[in-house]
């Protein structure tokens, strides 16, 4: 077998989890299907996340997307690499599950209607942490080491969860982590690790690190690690 195209009904998924090695074919296409990588994976060949496809990790158990690919990785328009709201579900280093607390932090500080904040945490250059929680999950963690070209014409999403504009004392999740190293980058993204909007406690932004090992630098990819917004017209701090 020299090519595998993974197709499925909407909502279908394949989960790779465990300690045994997994062998992938030289060409992998993910379309209308979610591929959950819940263990570090190293593969060779070219991967395509096509329209309707989603490369992700599962909720809970400290899972992270950790892929080393000896080839090219392309995210087509309508394709998705996602750790959206897959971070801390209860507190975290910069979060809280109690009422009337500051919004959750990660790369940037969360915000509350009154003064107060929780400390930031994690690495600027090599982020791997989940975003923290304040009544809503933080963003998860995406780590990609692409030995060829990483083409981002679809969305890379490690955003925290949100509740705004709903009324009530609801918080949000802080943005998660995106670390992508590639020989060269192409496309415009977007790449996102933003904090969620919350009617009480908006979340701080997460952390994004894009590293190009050859070429002239990452210039065209749009990144967003902004902080969330609350209905009291306050903003959480952006991440890095």
PDB file of C-alpha atoms in Angstrom:
ATOM      1  CA  UNK A   1       0.000   0.000   0.000  1.00  0.00           C
ATOM      2  CA  UNK A   2       1.590   3.264  -1.111  1.00  0.00           C
ATOM      3  CA  UNK A   3      -1.303   5.640  -0.545  1.00  0.00           C
ATOM      4  CA  UNK A   4      -4.080   5.964   2.018  1.00  0.00           C
ATOM      5  CA  UNK A   5      -7.006   8.340   1.712  1.00  0.00           C
ATOM      6  CA  UNK A   6      -9.057   8.554   4.893  1.00  0.00           C
ATOM      7  CA  UNK A   7     -12.687   9.476   4.282  1.00  0.00           C
ATOM      8  CA  UNK A   8     -15.693   9.212   6.554  1.00  0.00           C
ATOM      9  CA  UNK A   9     -19.107  10.573   7.368  1.00  0.00           C
ATOM     10  CA  UNK A  10     -19.256  13.948   9.072  1.00  0.00           C
ATOM     11  CA  UNK A  11     -18.316  13.525  12.729  1.00  0.00           C
ATOM     12  CA  UNK A  12     -16.269  10.365  12.138  1.00  0.00           C
ATOM     13  CA  UNK A  13     -12.860  10.076  13.736  1.00  0.00           C
ATOM     14  CA  UNK A  14      -9.843   7.804  14.012  1.00  0.00           C
ATOM     15  CA  UNK A  15      -7.890   7.872  17.285  1.00  0.00           C
ATOM     16  CA  UNK A  16      -4.221   6.831  17.516  1.00  0.00           C
ATOM     17  CA  UNK A  17      -3.420   6.133  21.154  1.00  0.00           C
ATOM     18  CA  UNK A  18      -1.062   3.833  23.014  1.00  0.00           C
ATOM     19  CA  UNK A  19       2.618   2.987  23.243  1.00  0.00           C
ATOM     20  CA  UNK A  20       3.164   0.791  20.193  1.00  0.00           C
ATOM     21  CA  UNK A  21       4.616   2.223  17.002  1.00  0.00           C
ATOM     22  CA  UNK A  22       2.181   3.103  14.206  1.00  0.00           C
ATOM     23  CA  UNK A  23       3.257   2.901  10.569  1.00  0.00           C
ATOM     24  CA  UNK A  24       1.659   5.372   8.154  1.00  0.00           C
ATOM     25  CA  UNK A  25       1.707   5.126   4.347  1.00  0.00           C
ATOM     26  CA  UNK A  26       3.821   7.582   2.323  1.00  0.00           C
ATOM     27  CA  UNK A  27       0.768   9.682   1.456  1.00  0.00           C
ATOM     28  CA  UNK A  28      -2.061  10.514   3.848  1.00  0.00           C
ATOM     29  CA  UNK A  29      -5.176  12.542   3.058  1.00  0.00           C
ATOM     30  CA  UNK A  30      -7.652  13.453   5.798  1.00  0.00           C
ATOM     31  CA  UNK A  31     -11.027  14.566   4.426  1.00  0.00           C
ATOM     32  CA  UNK A  32     -14.403  14.841   6.216  1.00  0.00           C
ATOM     33  CA  UNK A  33     -12.772  13.031   9.101  1.00  0.00           C
ATOM     34  CA  UNK A  34     -10.909  13.797  12.338  1.00  0.00           C
ATOM     35  CA  UNK A  35      -7.582  12.123  13.019  1.00  0.00           C
ATOM     36  CA  UNK A  36      -6.763  12.210  16.752  1.00  0.00           C
ATOM     37  CA  UNK A  37      -3.062  11.769  17.507  1.00  0.00           C
ATOM     38  CA  UNK A  38      -2.926  11.166  21.264  1.00  0.00           C
ATOM     39  CA  UNK A  39       0.676  10.002  21.336  1.00  0.00           C
ATOM     40  CA  UNK A  40       3.860  11.375  19.749  1.00  0.00           C
ATOM     41  CA  UNK A  41       3.928  10.278  16.109  1.00  0.00           C
ATOM     42  CA  UNK A  42       6.787  10.307  13.607  1.00  0.00           C
ATOM     43  CA  UNK A  43       5.949   9.577   9.981  1.00  0.00           C
ATOM     44  CA  UNK A  44       7.441   9.960   6.514  1.00  0.00           C
ATOM     45  CA  UNK A  45       5.674  11.220   3.420  1.00  0.00           C
ATOM     46  CA  UNK A  46       3.340  14.041   2.505  1.00  0.00           C
ATOM     47  CA  UNK A  47       0.156  14.699   4.463  1.00  0.00           C
ATOM     48  CA  UNK A  48      -2.858  16.682   3.308  1.00  0.00           C
ATOM     49  CA  UNK A  49      -5.600  17.946   5.612  1.00  0.00           C
ATOM     50  CA  UNK A  50      -8.270  18.462   2.966  1.00  0.00           C
ATOM     51  CA  UNK A  51     -11.572  20.333   3.117  1.00  0.00           C
ATOM     52  CA  UNK A  52     -13.602  18.985   6.027  1.00  0.00           C
ATOM     53  CA  UNK A  53     -10.589  17.214   7.535  1.00  0.00           C
ATOM     54  CA  UNK A  54      -9.336  17.798  11.070  1.00  0.00           C
ATOM     55  CA  UNK A  55      -5.979  16.849  12.615  1.00  0.00           C
ATOM     56  CA  UNK A  56      -6.366  17.083  16.390  1.00  0.00           C
ATOM     57  CA  UNK A  57      -5.885  15.518  19.817  1.00  0.00           C
ATOM     58  CA  UNK A  58      -8.542  14.197  22.177  1.00  0.00           C
ATOM     59  CA  UNK A  59      -9.921  15.841  25.300  1.00  0.00           C
ATOM     60  CA  UNK A  60      -8.313  15.111  28.649  1.00  0.00           C
ATOM     61  CA  UNK A  61      -5.500  12.880  29.952  1.00  0.00           C
ATOM     62  CA  UNK A  62      -2.852  15.492  29.159  1.00  0.00           C
ATOM     63  CA  UNK A  63      -3.085  14.715  25.437  1.00  0.00           C
ATOM     64  CA  UNK A  64      -1.222  16.936  22.971  1.00  0.00           C
ATOM     65  CA  UNK A  65      -0.805  16.893  19.210  1.00  0.00           C
ATOM     66  CA  UNK A  66       2.862  16.008  18.691  1.00  0.00           C
ATOM     67  CA  UNK A  67       3.737  15.145  15.088  1.00  0.00           C
ATOM     68  CA  UNK A  68       7.142  14.885  13.403  1.00  0.00           C
ATOM     69  CA  UNK A  69       6.691  14.566   9.655  1.00  0.00           C
ATOM     70  CA  UNK A  70       9.529  13.786   7.274  1.00  0.00           C
ATOM     71  CA  UNK A  71       7.796  15.409   4.327  1.00  0.00           C
ATOM     72  CA  UNK A  72       5.335  18.182   3.515  1.00  0.00           C
ATOM     73  CA  UNK A  73       2.201  19.042   5.478  1.00  0.00           C
ATOM     74  CA  UNK A  74      -0.568  20.970   3.724  1.00  0.00           C
ATOM     75  CA  UNK A  75      -3.750  22.341   5.237  1.00  0.00           C
ATOM     76  CA  UNK A  76      -6.147  23.066   2.375  1.00  0.00           C
ATOM     77  CA  UNK A  77      -8.878  25.732   2.483  1.00  0.00           C
ATOM     78  CA  UNK A  78     -11.598  24.312   4.723  1.00  0.00           C
ATOM     79  CA  UNK A  79      -9.105  21.990   6.434  1.00  0.00           C
ATOM     80  CA  UNK A  80      -8.333  22.308  10.131  1.00  0.00           C
ATOM     81  CA  UNK A  81      -5.605  21.507  12.625  1.00  0.00           C
ATOM     82  CA  UNK A  82      -7.359  21.990  15.932  1.00  0.00           C
ATOM     83  CA  UNK A  83      -6.851  21.940  19.674  1.00  0.00           C
ATOM     84  CA  UNK A  84      -9.848  24.225  20.184  1.00  0.00           C
ATOM     85  CA  UNK A  85     -11.080  24.104  23.828  1.00  0.00           C
ATOM     86  CA  UNK A  86      -9.072  20.916  24.440  1.00  0.00           C
ATOM     87  CA  UNK A  87      -7.032  22.290  27.347  1.00  0.00           C
ATOM     88  CA  UNK A  88      -7.676  22.427  31.068  1.00  0.00           C
ATOM     89  CA  UNK A  89     -11.260  21.625  32.046  1.00  0.00           C
ATOM     90  CA  UNK A  90     -10.707  22.511  35.702  1.00  0.00           C
ATOM     91  CA  UNK A  91      -8.435  25.344  36.751  1.00  0.00           C
ATOM     92  CA  UNK A  92      -4.879  24.928  35.518  1.00  0.00           C
ATOM     93  CA  UNK A  93      -1.748  26.960  36.355  1.00  0.00           C
ATOM     94  CA  UNK A  94      -3.486  30.223  35.473  1.00  0.00           C
ATOM     95  CA  UNK A  95      -7.109  29.335  36.107  1.00  0.00           C
ATOM     96  CA  UNK A  96      -9.779  28.797  38.720  1.00  0.00           C
ATOM     97  CA  UNK A  97     -13.092  27.008  39.041  1.00  0.00           C
ATOM     98  CA  UNK A  98     -14.342  29.301  41.824  1.00  0.00           C
ATOM     99  CA  UNK A  99     -16.864  32.096  41.307  1.00  0.00           C
ATOM    100  CA  UNK A 100     -15.929  35.732  40.755  1.00  0.00           C
ATOM    101  CA  UNK A 101     -12.278  35.031  40.009  1.00  0.00           C
ATOM    102  CA  UNK A 102     -10.046  36.678  37.391  1.00  0.00           C
ATOM    103  CA  UNK A 103     -10.209  35.277  33.889  1.00  0.00           C
ATOM    104  CA  UNK A 104      -7.740  32.496  33.078  1.00  0.00           C
ATOM    105  CA  UNK A 105      -4.166  33.258  32.030  1.00  0.00           C
ATOM    106  CA  UNK A 106      -1.568  31.554  29.857  1.00  0.00           C
ATOM    107  CA  UNK A 107       0.641  33.650  27.559  1.00  0.00           C
ATOM    108  CA  UNK A 108      -1.355  36.735  28.583  1.00  0.00           C
ATOM    109  CA  UNK A 109      -3.182  37.565  31.772  1.00  0.00           C
ATOM    110  CA  UNK A 110      -6.911  36.999  32.086  1.00  0.00           C
ATOM    111  CA  UNK A 111      -9.151  39.856  33.160  1.00  0.00           C
ATOM    112  CA  UNK A 112     -11.974  40.505  35.610  1.00  0.00           C
ATOM    113  CA  UNK A 113     -14.327  43.460  36.103  1.00  0.00           C
ATOM    114  CA  UNK A 114     -12.375  44.443  39.201  1.00  0.00           C
ATOM    115  CA  UNK A 115      -8.567  44.527  39.561  1.00  0.00           C
ATOM    116  CA  UNK A 116      -6.776  41.231  39.789  1.00  0.00           C
ATOM    117  CA  UNK A 117      -5.087  38.672  37.589  1.00  0.00           C
ATOM    118  CA  UNK A 118      -3.379  35.286  37.578  1.00  0.00           C
ATOM    119  CA  UNK A 119       0.240  34.833  36.527  1.00  0.00           C
ATOM    120  CA  UNK A 120       1.245  33.750  33.046  1.00  0.00           C
ATOM    121  CA  UNK A 121       3.216  30.554  32.457  1.00  0.00           C
ATOM    122  CA  UNK A 122       4.865  28.465  29.750  1.00  0.00           C
ATOM    123  CA  UNK A 123       7.605  28.958  27.158  1.00  0.00           C
ATOM    124  CA  UNK A 124       7.690  31.747  24.591  1.00  0.00           C
ATOM    125  CA  UNK A 125       9.906  29.932  22.064  1.00  0.00           C
ATOM    126  CA  UNK A 126       8.725  26.343  22.546  1.00  0.00           C
ATOM    127  CA  UNK A 127       5.200  26.415  23.995  1.00  0.00           C
ATOM    128  CA  UNK A 128       3.584  23.105  24.918  1.00  0.00           C
ATOM    129  CA  UNK A 129       1.122  24.045  27.670  1.00  0.00           C
ATOM    130  CA  UNK A 130      -2.639  23.917  27.641  1.00  0.00           C
ATOM    131  CA  UNK A 131      -4.630  27.075  28.274  1.00  0.00           C
ATOM    132  CA  UNK A 132      -6.208  27.379  31.725  1.00  0.00           C
ATOM    133  CA  UNK A 133      -9.911  27.312  32.588  1.00  0.00           C
ATOM    134  CA  UNK A 134     -12.392  29.583  34.287  1.00  0.00           C
ATOM    135  CA  UNK A 135     -15.771  27.836  33.800  1.00  0.00           C
ATOM    136  CA  UNK A 136     -14.815  27.079  30.178  1.00  0.00           C
ATOM    137  CA  UNK A 137     -12.002  24.955  28.752  1.00  0.00           C
ATOM    138  CA  UNK A 138      -8.719  26.460  27.649  1.00  0.00           C
ATOM    139  CA  UNK A 139      -7.092  25.735  24.317  1.00  0.00           C
ATOM    140  CA  UNK A 140      -5.047  22.565  23.855  1.00  0.00           C
ATOM    141  CA  UNK A 141      -1.553  22.147  22.426  1.00  0.00           C
ATOM    142  CA  UNK A 142      -0.363  21.719  18.833  1.00  0.00           C
ATOM    143  CA  UNK A 143       3.240  20.700  18.125  1.00  0.00           C
ATOM    144  CA  UNK A 144       4.390  20.085  14.539  1.00  0.00           C
ATOM    145  CA  UNK A 145       7.943  19.424  13.319  1.00  0.00           C
ATOM    146  CA  UNK A 146       7.710  19.406   9.522  1.00  0.00           C
ATOM    147  CA  UNK A 147      10.935  18.567   7.712  1.00  0.00           C
ATOM    148  CA  UNK A 148       9.528  19.816   4.412  1.00  0.00           C
ATOM    149  CA  UNK A 149       7.126  22.671   3.617  1.00  0.00           C
ATOM    150  CA  UNK A 150       4.229  23.514   5.885  1.00  0.00           C
ATOM    151  CA  UNK A 151       1.458  25.105   3.813  1.00  0.00           C
ATOM    152  CA  UNK A 152      -1.295  26.750   5.824  1.00  0.00           C
ATOM    153  CA  UNK A 153      -4.243  27.628   3.617  1.00  0.00           C
ATOM    154  CA  UNK A 154      -6.680  26.411   6.261  1.00  0.00           C
ATOM    155  CA  UNK A 155      -7.020  27.166   9.950  1.00  0.00           C
ATOM    156  CA  UNK A 156      -4.778  26.182  12.861  1.00  0.00           C
ATOM    157  CA  UNK A 157      -6.847  26.658  16.038  1.00  0.00           C
ATOM    158  CA  UNK A 158      -5.784  26.375  19.702  1.00  0.00           C
ATOM    159  CA  UNK A 159      -8.304  28.945  20.949  1.00  0.00           C
ATOM    160  CA  UNK A 160      -9.906  28.853  24.379  1.00  0.00           C
ATOM    161  CA  UNK A 161     -13.640  28.396  24.807  1.00  0.00           C
ATOM    162  CA  UNK A 162     -15.965  31.376  25.173  1.00  0.00           C
ATOM    163  CA  UNK A 163     -19.354  32.331  26.637  1.00  0.00           C
ATOM    164  CA  UNK A 164     -19.814  35.968  25.569  1.00  0.00           C
ATOM    165  CA  UNK A 165     -22.238  37.470  24.487  1.00  0.00           C
ATOM    166  CA  UNK A 166     -24.440  35.356  26.760  1.00  0.00           C
ATOM    167  CA  UNK A 167     -25.582  36.985  29.991  1.00  0.00           C
ATOM    168  CA  UNK A 168     -24.620  35.638  33.388  1.00  0.00           C
ATOM    169  CA  UNK A 169     -21.486  35.146  35.439  1.00  0.00           C
ATOM    170  CA  UNK A 170     -19.598  32.983  33.010  1.00  0.00           C
ATOM    171  CA  UNK A 171     -15.891  32.959  32.292  1.00  0.00           C
ATOM    172  CA  UNK A 172     -13.831  31.527  29.484  1.00  0.00           C
ATOM    173  CA  UNK A 173     -10.726  29.560  28.589  1.00  0.00           C
ATOM    174  CA  UNK A 174      -7.246  30.918  27.933  1.00  0.00           C
ATOM    175  CA  UNK A 175      -5.600  30.321  24.581  1.00  0.00           C
ATOM    176  CA  UNK A 176      -3.489  27.188  24.196  1.00  0.00           C
ATOM    177  CA  UNK A 177      -0.149  26.550  22.470  1.00  0.00           C
ATOM    178  CA  UNK A 178       0.952  26.307  18.842  1.00  0.00           C
ATOM    179  CA  UNK A 179       4.555  25.345  18.040  1.00  0.00           C
ATOM    180  CA  UNK A 180       5.359  24.696  14.383  1.00  0.00           C
ATOM    181  CA  UNK A 181       8.841  24.173  12.999  1.00  0.00           C
ATOM    182  CA  UNK A 182       9.238  23.671   9.260  1.00  0.00           C
ATOM    183  CA  UNK A 183      11.908  23.905   6.598  1.00  0.00           C
ATOM    184  CA  UNK A 184       9.771  26.512   4.840  1.00  0.00           C
ATOM    185  CA  UNK A 185       6.315  28.019   5.326  1.00  0.00           C
ATOM    186  CA  UNK A 186       3.687  28.845   2.707  1.00  0.00           C
ATOM    187  CA  UNK A 187       0.128  30.140   2.863  1.00  0.00           C
ATOM    188  CA  UNK A 188      -1.445  32.715   5.143  1.00  0.00           C
ATOM    189  CA  UNK A 189      -3.150  30.661   7.861  1.00  0.00           C
ATOM    190  CA  UNK A 190      -4.641  31.811  10.156  1.00  0.00           C
ATOM    191  CA  UNK A 191      -2.822  30.393  13.187  1.00  0.00           C
ATOM    192  CA  UNK A 192      -4.766  31.087  16.396  1.00  0.00           C
ATOM    193  CA  UNK A 193      -4.284  30.655  20.148  1.00  0.00           C
ATOM    194  CA  UNK A 194      -6.649  33.371  21.382  1.00  0.00           C
ATOM    195  CA  UNK A 195      -8.324  33.656  24.755  1.00  0.00           C
ATOM    196  CA  UNK A 196     -12.071  33.191  24.896  1.00  0.00           C
ATOM    197  CA  UNK A 197     -14.598  35.976  25.414  1.00  0.00           C
ATOM    198  CA  UNK A 198     -16.425  35.814  28.754  1.00  0.00           C
ATOM    199  CA  UNK A 199     -19.212  37.847  30.290  1.00  0.00           C
ATOM    200  CA  UNK A 200     -17.211  38.048  33.550  1.00  0.00           C
ATOM    201  CA  UNK A 201     -13.691  36.714  33.073  1.00  0.00           C
ATOM    202  CA  UNK A 202     -12.228  36.853  29.546  1.00  0.00           C
ATOM    203  CA  UNK A 203      -9.231  34.614  28.923  1.00  0.00           C
ATOM    204  CA  UNK A 204      -5.667  35.638  28.240  1.00  0.00           C
ATOM    205  CA  UNK A 205      -4.081  34.835  24.914  1.00  0.00           C
ATOM    206  CA  UNK A 206      -2.019  31.696  24.433  1.00  0.00           C
ATOM    207  CA  UNK A 207       1.377  31.210  22.827  1.00  0.00           C
ATOM    208  CA  UNK A 208       2.383  30.772  19.165  1.00  0.00           C
ATOM    209  CA  UNK A 209       5.891  29.976  17.925  1.00  0.00           C
ATOM    210  CA  UNK A 210       6.649  29.507  14.215  1.00  0.00           C
ATOM    211  CA  UNK A 211      10.212  28.524  13.307  1.00  0.00           C
ATOM    212  CA  UNK A 212      11.539  28.305   9.738  1.00  0.00           C
ATOM    213  CA  UNK A 213      14.792  26.371   9.488  1.00  0.00           C
ATOM    214  CA  UNK A 214      15.549  27.496   5.925  1.00  0.00           C
ATOM    215  CA  UNK A 215      14.300  30.283   3.692  1.00  0.00           C
ATOM    216  CA  UNK A 216      13.804  33.981   4.374  1.00  0.00           C
ATOM    217  CA  UNK A 217      11.553  33.774   7.434  1.00  0.00           C
ATOM    218  CA  UNK A 218       7.854  33.478   8.205  1.00  0.00           C
ATOM    219  CA  UNK A 219       6.287  36.596   6.712  1.00  0.00           C
ATOM    220  CA  UNK A 220       2.782  35.900   5.402  1.00  0.00           C
ATOM    221  CA  UNK A 221       1.133  33.719   8.041  1.00  0.00           C
ATOM    222  CA  UNK A 222      -1.522  35.586  10.044  1.00  0.00           C
ATOM    223  CA  UNK A 223      -1.297  34.843  13.780  1.00  0.00           C
ATOM    224  CA  UNK A 224      -3.771  35.657  16.558  1.00  0.00           C
ATOM    225  CA  UNK A 225      -2.947  35.226  20.260  1.00  0.00           C
ATOM    226  CA  UNK A 226      -5.266  38.004  21.396  1.00  0.00           C
ATOM    227  CA  UNK A 227      -6.980  38.165  24.760  1.00  0.00           C
ATOM    228  CA  UNK A 228     -10.722  37.761  25.148  1.00  0.00           C
ATOM    229  CA  UNK A 229     -13.378  40.437  25.617  1.00  0.00           C
ATOM    230  CA  UNK A 230     -16.092  40.866  28.237  1.00  0.00           C
ATOM    231  CA  UNK A 231     -19.475  42.613  28.158  1.00  0.00           C
ATOM    232  CA  UNK A 232     -18.088  45.186  30.604  1.00  0.00           C
ATOM    233  CA  UNK A 233     -15.802  46.391  27.797  1.00  0.00           C
ATOM    234  CA  UNK A 234     -12.649  44.961  29.329  1.00  0.00           C
ATOM    235  CA  UNK A 235     -10.017  42.971  27.468  1.00  0.00           C
ATOM    236  CA  UNK A 236      -7.684  40.259  28.675  1.00  0.00           C
ATOM    237  CA  UNK A 237      -4.027  40.580  27.724  1.00  0.00           C
ATOM    238  CA  UNK A 238      -2.704  39.129  24.480  1.00  0.00           C
ATOM    239  CA  UNK A 239      -0.304  36.209  24.580  1.00  0.00           C
ATOM    240  CA  UNK A 240       2.916  35.717  22.664  1.00  0.00           C
TER     241      UNK A 240
END
